[in-house]
Amino acid sequence: MFETITRDLFLERTDHTLELYEGSGSNWRLVKSASPGNLSSFEDALFANNEMQDTPFIVALLPSFHENGCTVGFGYVDLTKRILSLAEFLDDSHFTNVESALVALGCKECLLPMEIGKSSECKTLNDALIRCGVMVTQRKKTEFKARDLMQDLGRLVKGSIEPVRDLVSGFEFAPAALGALLSYAKLLADEGNYRNYSISRYNLGSYMRLDSAAMKALNVLESKTDANKNFRLFGLMNRTCTAGMGKRLLHMWLKQPLLDVREINSRLDLVQAFVEDTELRQNLRQHLRRISDIERLMRNVERRSAGLQHIVKLYQRNWLLNKGVIFHAPKNAIIVVNVLHQHSFVLTVISLVKDLIKTKLSIRIPYIKSSLEKCEQFSSLIKERYLDPFELLTGDDHLNKFIALVETSVDLDQLENGEYMISPSYDDALAALKNEQESLERQIHNLHKQTAIDLDLQVDKALKLDKGTQFGHVLRITKKEEPKVRKKLSTQFIVLETRKDGVKFTNTKLMKLGDQYQKVLEEYNNCQKELVNRVVQTTATFSEVFEPLAWLLSELDVILSFADLASTCPAPYTRPEIIPPVHISLFPFFSVLGWVRGRSWFQIIIGPNMGGKSTFICQIGVNILMAQVGCFVPCEKASISIRDCIFARVGAGDCQLRGVSTFMQEMLETASILKGATEKSLVIIDELGRGTSTYDGFGLAWAICEHIVEVIKAPTLFATHFHELTALAHENVNHELQKKHNIGVANYHVSAHIDSSSRKLTMLYKVEPGACDQSFGIHVAEFANFPKSVVALAREKAVELEDFSPTSMISVDAKLEVWLFILL
């Protein structure tokens, strides 16, 4: 029940904190606490089934308002990978840059100064945080200070402090934000964090910017309300095999499409290599399924909550077969944690151990290396990307040293029994205690045999030696045999209890040996605890080996996932051509559409309801995102220019709790586009202006289109039912208006066929050049089984109101001025 509640709070929602208390009556104490950005106390429950797709981040923001806008001090901490980062940037009134950073990082919690968080100036910031699903935690402004920051970073950050000092000194507000993070996350309270963190500058321009509206419009990530998660882009592309690592990396890549043409092409080269070599792809994917979640295992080790089972798992899952060893376990092996169960640093994860026992065959890095070496296409790239790093990481100073540690310290012979023990040969004191323990065991067994002779009973049949927590070592005979020796039992032994399974008894010599054995066992357990702690601490120093190894395996997993998608989907996938951000053209498999700078970059798409306009324009955005992630796209041919941002205003929805209507939400999203888009962005707008009156809506739509065409000049897909907007590209108009409106605009329509005799409408799902003056809304109403009388009346009113002529619309200057006046 507790795990269910924990998973519901943090996997399904992001607006709660959790505190766990223990005690009774009026005496209670806090044991654990967690927030959406800091889940370390409950990681084992949350990550048990690899359902966490995001690495939780905590962000701190310190906005400073001035006449020209707002300067934002920005800092974040990744508690899983032990990364600190900070940045400082200008932002607009909608906090567009903040929203893009939150989406890219997948942040779950944001710290704000209490006084600023409640100010009216921060209302739009709070709205942006809500849209991104980020919980706001208000902290005292005194926590946002940088006075002791360098001293704290000196304890936390690896390496020399001088580069850190140079980095921090370049910011005015970001250091205070980072200081609040260190205080809130209590990083200095855990000595395991000392000298284990890295710090860097966060660069907003490293990835394509995506806001929450674009992510939602393009259906990129899964939603809590999804009935079928495969309807999302993440669900479609997630064919990863590793236990959680690949899934998390794919989740991150989809939020951070690349801008570097070289890196995009490198990913595409790798995908192409695996698409064209089916056998290699399938073999690698098969063996990646055996890879454990190295990131989580190392996280347990670094937090000192790991036991020998986690360390052995790292060993077996990644190296065992390099030595030609095949690990077999009994079918019904009993998982025994033994003395390690009591160890204060041991987190007993029975499910992980069972999984390990069931894994009879594990092929690891050596197999992956040998398979990749056989790949001939893009061999130099594969060597640089994977083979050389694998060779370095598996050297004598890296993984081989870890292997030596495990083989020296862990009693591998006991694994077949499901026991995780320190090898007695690892420590002289432990070996001496082990010898004494075995000597006492022999004396106890000899006493068992001698007693059987004295009582004239068969050993292990009529007379058995038991060991339990209540009495320790005892002798037991069956009730059937008890009458034969009753006299001797009463005179020479001490009867402890009589039950259905027999009579338990002992004598002074057995009690003495049992007490000695228990004392030695306790000393042995304590020695084991100390040695386990030492092994765990030593293993934690290998984080610099396992972290890049985890990244390499995760990346390979995602690349293979892309290749599997392109190879097995029924629709044809092709490698996109990535070109500089000057021209952009995309040819989806069901139509032809092109952007050419200087001739046409603003596409107006009209046509019937349910004809596929929204699907078409969103698919263009999805294909560009997929291409910049490094994946093949579902097209016959694709030539794609790098886009620095995708803006999308698709669909509508009220936000009554925030007091935002459908139309207001539409205007807020459109305002972000007008302020944030550049000529290198992609703009997708669907049915703008439908939430208000026809004249107001059309006036706004016209003015917005004209602003994008003449000022922003970003490639734009504009789906609409305002047929009058096609006049923006009309050629049969007077010279001045033609000069003003014609260049850059092109009209397209989704086609439909109406049977002349039955008047039945058939959607063709084709996008063709030219305008269309019908939306066929009444036909769609017929599909929905409207009453015939209602449909007939609708047709009559439509005939009365329809009087559309593109030329007449734009020739009336006065009317256009009225529409433009509405926007002011």
PDB file of N, CA and C in Angstrom, residues 106-182:
ATOM      1  N   GLY A 106      13.119  18.759 -18.177  1.00  0.00           N
ATOM      2  CA  GLY A 106      12.134  17.914 -17.513  1.00  0.00           C
ATOM      3  C   GLY A 106      12.056  18.178 -16.023  1.00  0.00           C
ATOM      4  N   CYS A 107      12.147  19.446 -15.637  1.00  0.00           N
ATOM      5  CA  CYS A 107      12.165  19.804 -14.214  1.00  0.00           C
ATOM      6  C   CYS A 107      10.833  19.491 -13.550  1.00  0.00           C
ATOM      7  N   LYS A 108      10.897  19.110 -12.289  1.00  0.00           N
ATOM      8  CA  LYS A 108       9.700  18.756 -11.531  1.00  0.00           C
ATOM      9  C   LYS A 108       9.410  19.725 -10.396  1.00  0.00           C
ATOM     10  N   GLU A 109      10.413  20.504 -10.004  1.00  0.00           N
ATOM     11  CA  GLU A 109      10.238  21.379  -8.846  1.00  0.00           C
ATOM     12  C   GLU A 109      11.070  22.633  -9.050  1.00  0.00           C
ATOM     13  N   CYS A 110      10.513  23.769  -8.671  1.00  0.00           N
ATOM     14  CA  CYS A 110      11.197  25.051  -8.857  1.00  0.00           C
ATOM     15  C   CYS A 110      11.166  25.846  -7.554  1.00  0.00           C
ATOM     16  N   LEU A 111      12.335  26.346  -7.141  1.00  0.00           N
ATOM     17  CA  LEU A 111      12.437  27.205  -5.963  1.00  0.00           C
ATOM     18  C   LEU A 111      12.332  28.658  -6.403  1.00  0.00           C
ATOM     19  N   LEU A 112      11.483  29.409  -5.706  1.00  0.00           N
ATOM     20  CA  LEU A 112      11.338  30.844  -5.945  1.00  0.00           C
ATOM     21  C   LEU A 112      11.418  31.585  -4.622  1.00  0.00           C
ATOM     22  N   PRO A 113      12.008  32.780  -4.621  1.00  0.00           N
ATOM     23  CA  PRO A 113      11.974  33.579  -3.388  1.00  0.00           C
ATOM     24  C   PRO A 113      10.535  33.897  -3.019  1.00  0.00           C
ATOM     25  N   MET A 114      10.212  33.793  -1.760  1.00  0.00           N
ATOM     26  CA  MET A 114       8.838  33.938  -1.315  1.00  0.00           C
ATOM     27  C   MET A 114       8.240  35.285  -1.705  1.00  0.00           C
ATOM     28  N   GLU A 115       8.998  36.357  -1.531  1.00  0.00           N
ATOM     29  CA  GLU A 115       8.477  37.689  -1.822  1.00  0.00           C
ATOM     30  C   GLU A 115       8.235  37.874  -3.319  1.00  0.00           C
ATOM     31  N   ILE A 116       9.168  37.391  -4.144  1.00  0.00           N
ATOM     32  CA  ILE A 116       9.027  37.546  -5.594  1.00  0.00           C
ATOM     33  C   ILE A 116       7.929  36.639  -6.134  1.00  0.00           C
ATOM     34  N   GLY A 117       7.849  35.405  -5.597  1.00  0.00           N
ATOM     35  CA  GLY A 117       6.865  34.454  -6.088  1.00  0.00           C
ATOM     36  C   GLY A 117       5.440  34.934  -5.924  1.00  0.00           C
ATOM     37  N   LYS A 118       5.193  35.801  -4.946  1.00  0.00           N
ATOM     38  CA  LYS A 118       3.840  36.301  -4.712  1.00  0.00           C
ATOM     39  C   LYS A 118       3.562  37.617  -5.430  1.00  0.00           C
ATOM     40  N   SER A 119       4.559  38.192  -6.091  1.00  0.00           N
ATOM     41  CA  SER A 119       4.379  39.485  -6.741  1.00  0.00           C
ATOM     42  C   SER A 119       3.560  39.353  -8.022  1.00  0.00           C
ATOM     43  N   SER A 120       2.933  40.450  -8.415  1.00  0.00           N
ATOM     44  CA  SER A 120       2.117  40.458  -9.638  1.00  0.00           C
ATOM     45  C   SER A 120       2.979  40.267 -10.873  1.00  0.00           C
ATOM     46  N   GLU A 121       4.238  40.714 -10.812  1.00  0.00           N
ATOM     47  CA  GLU A 121       5.123  40.563 -11.969  1.00  0.00           C
ATOM     48  C   GLU A 121       5.406  39.098 -12.288  1.00  0.00           C
ATOM     49  N   CYS A 122       5.289  38.233 -11.270  1.00  0.00           N
ATOM     50  CA  CYS A 122       5.612  36.815 -11.455  1.00  0.00           C
ATOM     51  C   CYS A 122       4.398  35.974 -11.812  1.00  0.00           C
ATOM     52  N   LYS A 123       3.263  36.613 -12.070  1.00  0.00           N
ATOM     53  CA  LYS A 123       2.071  35.832 -12.401  1.00  0.00           C
ATOM     54  C   LYS A 123       2.296  35.007 -13.671  1.00  0.00           C
ATOM     55  N   THR A 124       2.870  35.630 -14.707  1.00  0.00           N
ATOM     56  CA  THR A 124       3.104  34.888 -15.946  1.00  0.00           C
ATOM     57  C   THR A 124       4.153  33.799 -15.748  1.00  0.00           C
ATOM     58  N   LEU A 125       5.107  34.041 -14.828  1.00  0.00           N
ATOM     59  CA  LEU A 125       6.094  33.003 -14.526  1.00  0.00           C
ATOM     60  C   LEU A 125       5.416  31.813 -13.854  1.00  0.00           C
ATOM     61  N   ASN A 126       4.536  32.077 -12.914  1.00  0.00           N
ATOM     62  CA  ASN A 126       3.811  30.986 -12.253  1.00  0.00           C
ATOM     63  C   ASN A 126       2.946  30.231 -13.250  1.00  0.00           C
ATOM     64  N   ASP A 127       2.344  30.964 -14.210  1.00  0.00           N
ATOM     65  CA  ASP A 127       1.550  30.300 -15.249  1.00  0.00           C
ATOM     66  C   ASP A 127       2.416  29.371 -16.088  1.00  0.00           C
ATOM     67  N   ALA A 128       3.624  29.826 -16.422  1.00  0.00           N
ATOM     68  CA  ALA A 128       4.540  28.991 -17.215  1.00  0.00           C
ATOM     69  C   ALA A 128       4.930  27.740 -16.440  1.00  0.00           C
ATOM     70  N   LEU A 129       5.166  27.888 -15.140  1.00  0.00           N
ATOM     71  CA  LEU A 129       5.523  26.729 -14.309  1.00  0.00           C
ATOM     72  C   LEU A 129       4.373  25.735 -14.235  1.00  0.00           C
ATOM     73  N   ILE A 130       3.146  26.241 -14.141  1.00  0.00           N
ATOM     74  CA  ILE A 130       1.972  25.364 -14.096  1.00  0.00           C
ATOM     75  C   ILE A 130       1.826  24.610 -15.412  1.00  0.00           C
ATOM     76  N   ARG A 131       2.020  25.327 -16.534  1.00  0.00           N
ATOM     77  CA  ARG A 131       1.906  24.668 -17.848  1.00  0.00           C
ATOM     78  C   ARG A 131       2.915  23.533 -17.997  1.00  0.00           C
ATOM     79  N   CYS A 132       4.075  23.694 -17.388  1.00  0.00           N
ATOM     80  CA  CYS A 132       5.126  22.670 -17.490  1.00  0.00           C
ATOM     81  C   CYS A 132       4.991  21.580 -16.437  1.00  0.00           C
ATOM     82  N   GLY A 133       3.962  21.663 -15.587  1.00  0.00           N
ATOM     83  CA  GLY A 133       3.787  20.644 -14.555  1.00  0.00           C
ATOM     84  C   GLY A 133       4.854  20.697 -13.484  1.00  0.00           C
ATOM     85  N   VAL A 134       5.340  21.892 -13.164  1.00  0.00           N
ATOM     86  CA  VAL A 134       6.408  22.063 -12.173  1.00  0.00           C
ATOM     87  C   VAL A 134       5.810  22.565 -10.869  1.00  0.00           C
ATOM     88  N   MET A 135       6.157  21.927  -9.786  1.00  0.00           N
ATOM     89  CA  MET A 135       5.682  22.366  -8.476  1.00  0.00           C
ATOM     90  C   MET A 135       6.538  23.528  -7.980  1.00  0.00           C
ATOM     91  N   VAL A 136       5.893  24.594  -7.536  1.00  0.00           N
ATOM     92  CA  VAL A 136       6.598  25.768  -7.014  1.00  0.00           C
ATOM     93  C   VAL A 136       6.806  25.613  -5.516  1.00  0.00           C
ATOM     94  N   THR A 137       8.043  25.739  -5.094  1.00  0.00           N
ATOM     95  CA  THR A 137       8.385  25.719  -3.663  1.00  0.00           C
ATOM     96  C   THR A 137       8.968  27.082  -3.313  1.00  0.00           C
ATOM     97  N   GLN A 138       8.249  27.824  -2.500  1.00  0.00           N
ATOM     98  CA  GLN A 138       8.708  29.164  -2.119  1.00  0.00           C
ATOM     99  C   GLN A 138       9.634  29.072  -0.906  1.00  0.00           C
ATOM    100  N   ARG A 139      10.765  29.742  -1.022  1.00  0.00           N
ATOM    101  CA  ARG A 139      11.770  29.749   0.045  1.00  0.00           C
ATOM    102  C   ARG A 139      12.046  31.189   0.467  1.00  0.00           C
ATOM    103  N   LYS A 140      12.568  31.332   1.662  1.00  0.00           N
ATOM    104  CA  LYS A 140      12.896  32.670   2.138  1.00  0.00           C
ATOM    105  C   LYS A 140      13.960  33.300   1.250  1.00  0.00           C
ATOM    106  N   LYS A 141      13.833  34.596   1.061  1.00  0.00           N
ATOM    107  CA  LYS A 141      14.780  35.286   0.180  1.00  0.00           C
ATOM    108  C   LYS A 141      16.200  35.220   0.733  1.00  0.00           C
ATOM    109  N   THR A 142      16.313  35.062   2.050  1.00  0.00           N
ATOM    110  CA  THR A 142      17.657  34.979   2.651  1.00  0.00           C
ATOM    111  C   THR A 142      18.406  33.725   2.212  1.00  0.00           C
ATOM    112  N   GLU A 143      17.690  32.710   1.734  1.00  0.00           N
ATOM    113  CA  GLU A 143      18.355  31.494   1.249  1.00  0.00           C
ATOM    114  C   GLU A 143      18.995  31.713  -0.119  1.00  0.00           C
ATOM    115  N   PHE A 144      18.525  32.726  -0.842  1.00  0.00           N
ATOM    116  CA  PHE A 144      19.083  33.030  -2.164  1.00  0.00           C
ATOM    117  C   PHE A 144      20.280  33.973  -1.973  1.00  0.00           C
ATOM    118  N   LYS A 145      21.374  33.374  -1.548  1.00  0.00           N
ATOM    119  CA  LYS A 145      22.573  34.168  -1.302  1.00  0.00           C
ATOM    120  C   LYS A 145      23.780  33.401  -1.834  1.00  0.00           C
ATOM    121  N   ALA A 146      24.798  34.167  -2.217  1.00  0.00           N
ATOM    122  CA  ALA A 146      26.003  33.559  -2.790  1.00  0.00           C
ATOM    123  C   ALA A 146      27.219  33.770  -1.894  1.00  0.00           C
ATOM    124  N   ARG A 147      26.998  34.198  -0.657  1.00  0.00           N
ATOM    125  CA  ARG A 147      28.120  34.568   0.207  1.00  0.00           C
ATOM    126  C   ARG A 147      29.054  33.391   0.477  1.00  0.00           C
ATOM    127  N   ASP A 148      28.493  32.233   0.828  1.00  0.00           N
ATOM    128  CA  ASP A 148      29.321  31.060   1.151  1.00  0.00           C
ATOM    129  C   ASP A 148      29.356  30.051   0.009  1.00  0.00           C
ATOM    130  N   LEU A 149      28.932  30.477  -1.196  1.00  0.00           N
ATOM    131  CA  LEU A 149      28.789  29.523  -2.291  1.00  0.00           C
ATOM    132  C   LEU A 149      30.116  28.885  -2.676  1.00  0.00           C
ATOM    133  N   MET A 150      31.176  29.671  -2.798  1.00  0.00           N
ATOM    134  CA  MET A 150      32.457  29.119  -3.238  1.00  0.00           C
ATOM    135  C   MET A 150      33.008  28.122  -2.220  1.00  0.00           C
ATOM    136  N   GLN A 151      32.807  28.410  -0.944  1.00  0.00           N
ATOM    137  CA  GLN A 151      33.258  27.476   0.090  1.00  0.00           C
ATOM    138  C   GLN A 151      32.505  26.150  -0.026  1.00  0.00           C
ATOM    139  N   ASP A 152      31.192  26.236  -0.258  1.00  0.00           N
ATOM    140  CA  ASP A 152      30.385  25.021  -0.392  1.00  0.00           C
ATOM    141  C   ASP A 152      30.757  24.248  -1.650  1.00  0.00           C
ATOM    142  N   LEU A 153      30.947  24.969  -2.766  1.00  0.00           N
ATOM    143  CA  LEU A 153      31.309  24.291  -4.009  1.00  0.00           C
ATOM    144  C   LEU A 153      32.683  23.641  -3.902  1.00  0.00           C
ATOM    145  N   GLY A 154      33.568  24.240  -3.129  1.00  0.00           N
ATOM    146  CA  GLY A 154      34.882  23.649  -2.929  1.00  0.00           C
ATOM    147  C   GLY A 154      34.804  22.272  -2.292  1.00  0.00           C
ATOM    148  N   ARG A 155      33.789  22.051  -1.462  1.00  0.00           N
ATOM    149  CA  ARG A 155      33.611  20.738  -0.845  1.00  0.00           C
ATOM    150  C   ARG A 155      32.929  19.748  -1.795  1.00  0.00           C
ATOM    151  N   LEU A 156      32.047  20.263  -2.651  1.00  0.00           N
ATOM    152  CA  LEU A 156      31.211  19.370  -3.452  1.00  0.00           C
ATOM    153  C   LEU A 156      31.812  19.010  -4.809  1.00  0.00           C
ATOM    154  N   VAL A 157      32.489  19.966  -5.448  1.00  0.00           N
ATOM    155  CA  VAL A 157      32.871  19.806  -6.852  1.00  0.00           C
ATOM    156  C   VAL A 157      34.222  19.118  -6.977  1.00  0.00           C
ATOM    157  N   LYS A 158      34.326  18.246  -7.985  1.00  0.00           N
ATOM    158  CA  LYS A 158      35.583  17.558  -8.260  1.00  0.00           C
ATOM    159  C   LYS A 158      36.619  18.545  -8.792  1.00  0.00           C
ATOM    160  N   GLY A 159      37.882  18.209  -8.618  1.00  0.00           N
ATOM    161  CA  GLY A 159      38.958  18.966  -9.253  1.00  0.00           C
ATOM    162  C   GLY A 159      39.252  20.285  -8.577  1.00  0.00           C
ATOM    163  N   SER A 160      39.971  21.126  -9.328  1.00  0.00           N
ATOM    164  CA  SER A 160      40.423  22.420  -8.811  1.00  0.00           C
ATOM    165  C   SER A 160      39.260  23.390  -8.665  1.00  0.00           C
ATOM    166  N   ILE A 161      39.367  24.290  -7.709  1.00  0.00           N
ATOM    167  CA  ILE A 161      38.312  25.264  -7.465  1.00  0.00           C
ATOM    168  C   ILE A 161      38.425  26.484  -8.367  1.00  0.00           C
ATOM    169  N   GLU A 162      39.592  26.724  -8.961  1.00  0.00           N
ATOM    170  CA  GLU A 162      39.795  27.932  -9.764  1.00  0.00           C
ATOM    171  C   GLU A 162      38.868  28.011 -10.974  1.00  0.00           C
ATOM    172  N   PRO A 163      38.731  26.941 -11.788  1.00  0.00           N
ATOM    173  CA  PRO A 163      37.770  27.022 -12.909  1.00  0.00           C
ATOM    174  C   PRO A 163      36.348  27.266 -12.432  1.00  0.00           C
ATOM    175  N   VAL A 164      36.001  26.733 -11.272  1.00  0.00           N
ATOM    176  CA  VAL A 164      34.667  26.951 -10.719  1.00  0.00           C
ATOM    177  C   VAL A 164      34.484  28.414 -10.346  1.00  0.00           C
ATOM    178  N   ARG A 165      35.528  29.000  -9.737  1.00  0.00           N
ATOM    179  CA  ARG A 165      35.467  30.408  -9.358  1.00  0.00           C
ATOM    180  C   ARG A 165      35.301  31.300 -10.598  1.00  0.00           C
ATOM    181  N   ASP A 166      36.030  30.981 -11.665  1.00  0.00           N
ATOM    182  CA  ASP A 166      35.917  31.753 -12.902  1.00  0.00           C
ATOM    183  C   ASP A 166      34.516  31.644 -13.497  1.00  0.00           C
ATOM    184  N   LEU A 167      33.931  30.433 -13.440  1.00  0.00           N
ATOM    185  CA  LEU A 167      32.583  30.232 -13.975  1.00  0.00           C
ATOM    186  C   LEU A 167      31.558  31.031 -13.196  1.00  0.00           C
ATOM    187  N   VAL A 168      31.589  30.942 -11.880  1.00  0.00           N
ATOM    188  CA  VAL A 168      30.582  31.587 -11.042  1.00  0.00           C
ATOM    189  C   VAL A 168      30.711  33.106 -11.096  1.00  0.00           C
ATOM    190  N   SER A 169      31.925  33.609 -11.213  1.00  0.00           N
ATOM    191  CA  SER A 169      32.123  35.063 -11.209  1.00  0.00           C
ATOM    192  C   SER A 169      31.533  35.740 -12.430  1.00  0.00           C
ATOM    193  N   GLY A 170      31.196  34.994 -13.455  1.00  0.00           N
ATOM    194  CA  GLY A 170      30.619  35.573 -14.665  1.00  0.00           C
ATOM    195  C   GLY A 170      29.138  35.840 -14.575  1.00  0.00           C
ATOM    196  N   PHE A 171      28.525  35.545 -13.434  1.00  0.00           N
ATOM    197  CA  PHE A 171      27.079  35.733 -13.286  1.00  0.00           C
ATOM    198  C   PHE A 171      26.779  36.693 -12.143  1.00  0.00           C
ATOM    199  N   GLU A 172      25.639  37.372 -12.258  1.00  0.00           N
ATOM    200  CA  GLU A 172      25.217  38.301 -11.217  1.00  0.00           C
ATOM    201  C   GLU A 172      24.156  37.691 -10.309  1.00  0.00           C
ATOM    202  N   PHE A 173      23.167  36.999 -10.899  1.00  0.00           N
ATOM    203  CA  PHE A 173      22.040  36.478 -10.120  1.00  0.00           C
ATOM    204  C   PHE A 173      22.070  34.954  -9.963  1.00  0.00           C
ATOM    205  N   ALA A 174      22.663  34.254 -10.918  1.00  0.00           N
ATOM    206  CA  ALA A 174      22.649  32.785 -10.897  1.00  0.00           C
ATOM    207  C   ALA A 174      23.311  32.187  -9.658  1.00  0.00           C
ATOM    208  N   PRO A 175      24.434  32.752  -9.148  1.00  0.00           N
ATOM    209  CA  PRO A 175      25.035  32.153  -7.948  1.00  0.00           C
ATOM    210  C   PRO A 175      24.099  32.107  -6.743  1.00  0.00           C
ATOM    211  N   ALA A 176      23.269  33.139  -6.582  1.00  0.00           N
ATOM    212  CA  ALA A 176      22.319  33.132  -5.472  1.00  0.00           C
ATOM    213  C   ALA A 176      21.281  32.030  -5.653  1.00  0.00           C
ATOM    214  N   ALA A 177      20.841  31.817  -6.891  1.00  0.00           N
ATOM    215  CA  ALA A 177      19.889  30.731  -7.162  1.00  0.00           C
ATOM    216  C   ALA A 177      20.521  29.383  -6.845  1.00  0.00           C
ATOM    217  N   LEU A 178      21.780  29.213  -7.225  1.00  0.00           N
ATOM    218  CA  LEU A 178      22.467  27.951  -6.954  1.00  0.00           C
ATOM    219  C   LEU A 178      22.671  27.758  -5.449  1.00  0.00           C
ATOM    220  N   GLY A 179      22.937  28.836  -4.747  1.00  0.00           N
ATOM    221  CA  GLY A 179      23.087  28.744  -3.297  1.00  0.00           C
ATOM    222  C   GLY A 179      21.812  28.263  -2.630  1.00  0.00           C
ATOM    223  N   ALA A 180      20.657  28.737  -3.105  1.00  0.00           N
ATOM    224  CA  ALA A 180      19.381  28.273  -2.551  1.00  0.00           C
ATOM    225  C   ALA A 180      19.184  26.787  -2.794  1.00  0.00           C
ATOM    226  N   LEU A 181      19.635  26.304  -3.944  1.00  0.00           N
ATOM    227  CA  LEU A 181      19.522  24.876  -4.261  1.00  0.00           C
ATOM    228  C   LEU A 181      20.354  24.023  -3.304  1.00  0.00           C
ATOM    229  N   LEU A 182      21.594  24.441  -3.069  1.00  0.00           N
ATOM    230  CA  LEU A 182      22.458  23.670  -2.174  1.00  0.00           C
ATOM    231  C   LEU A 182      21.856  23.577  -0.778  1.00  0.00           C
TER     232      LEU A 182
END
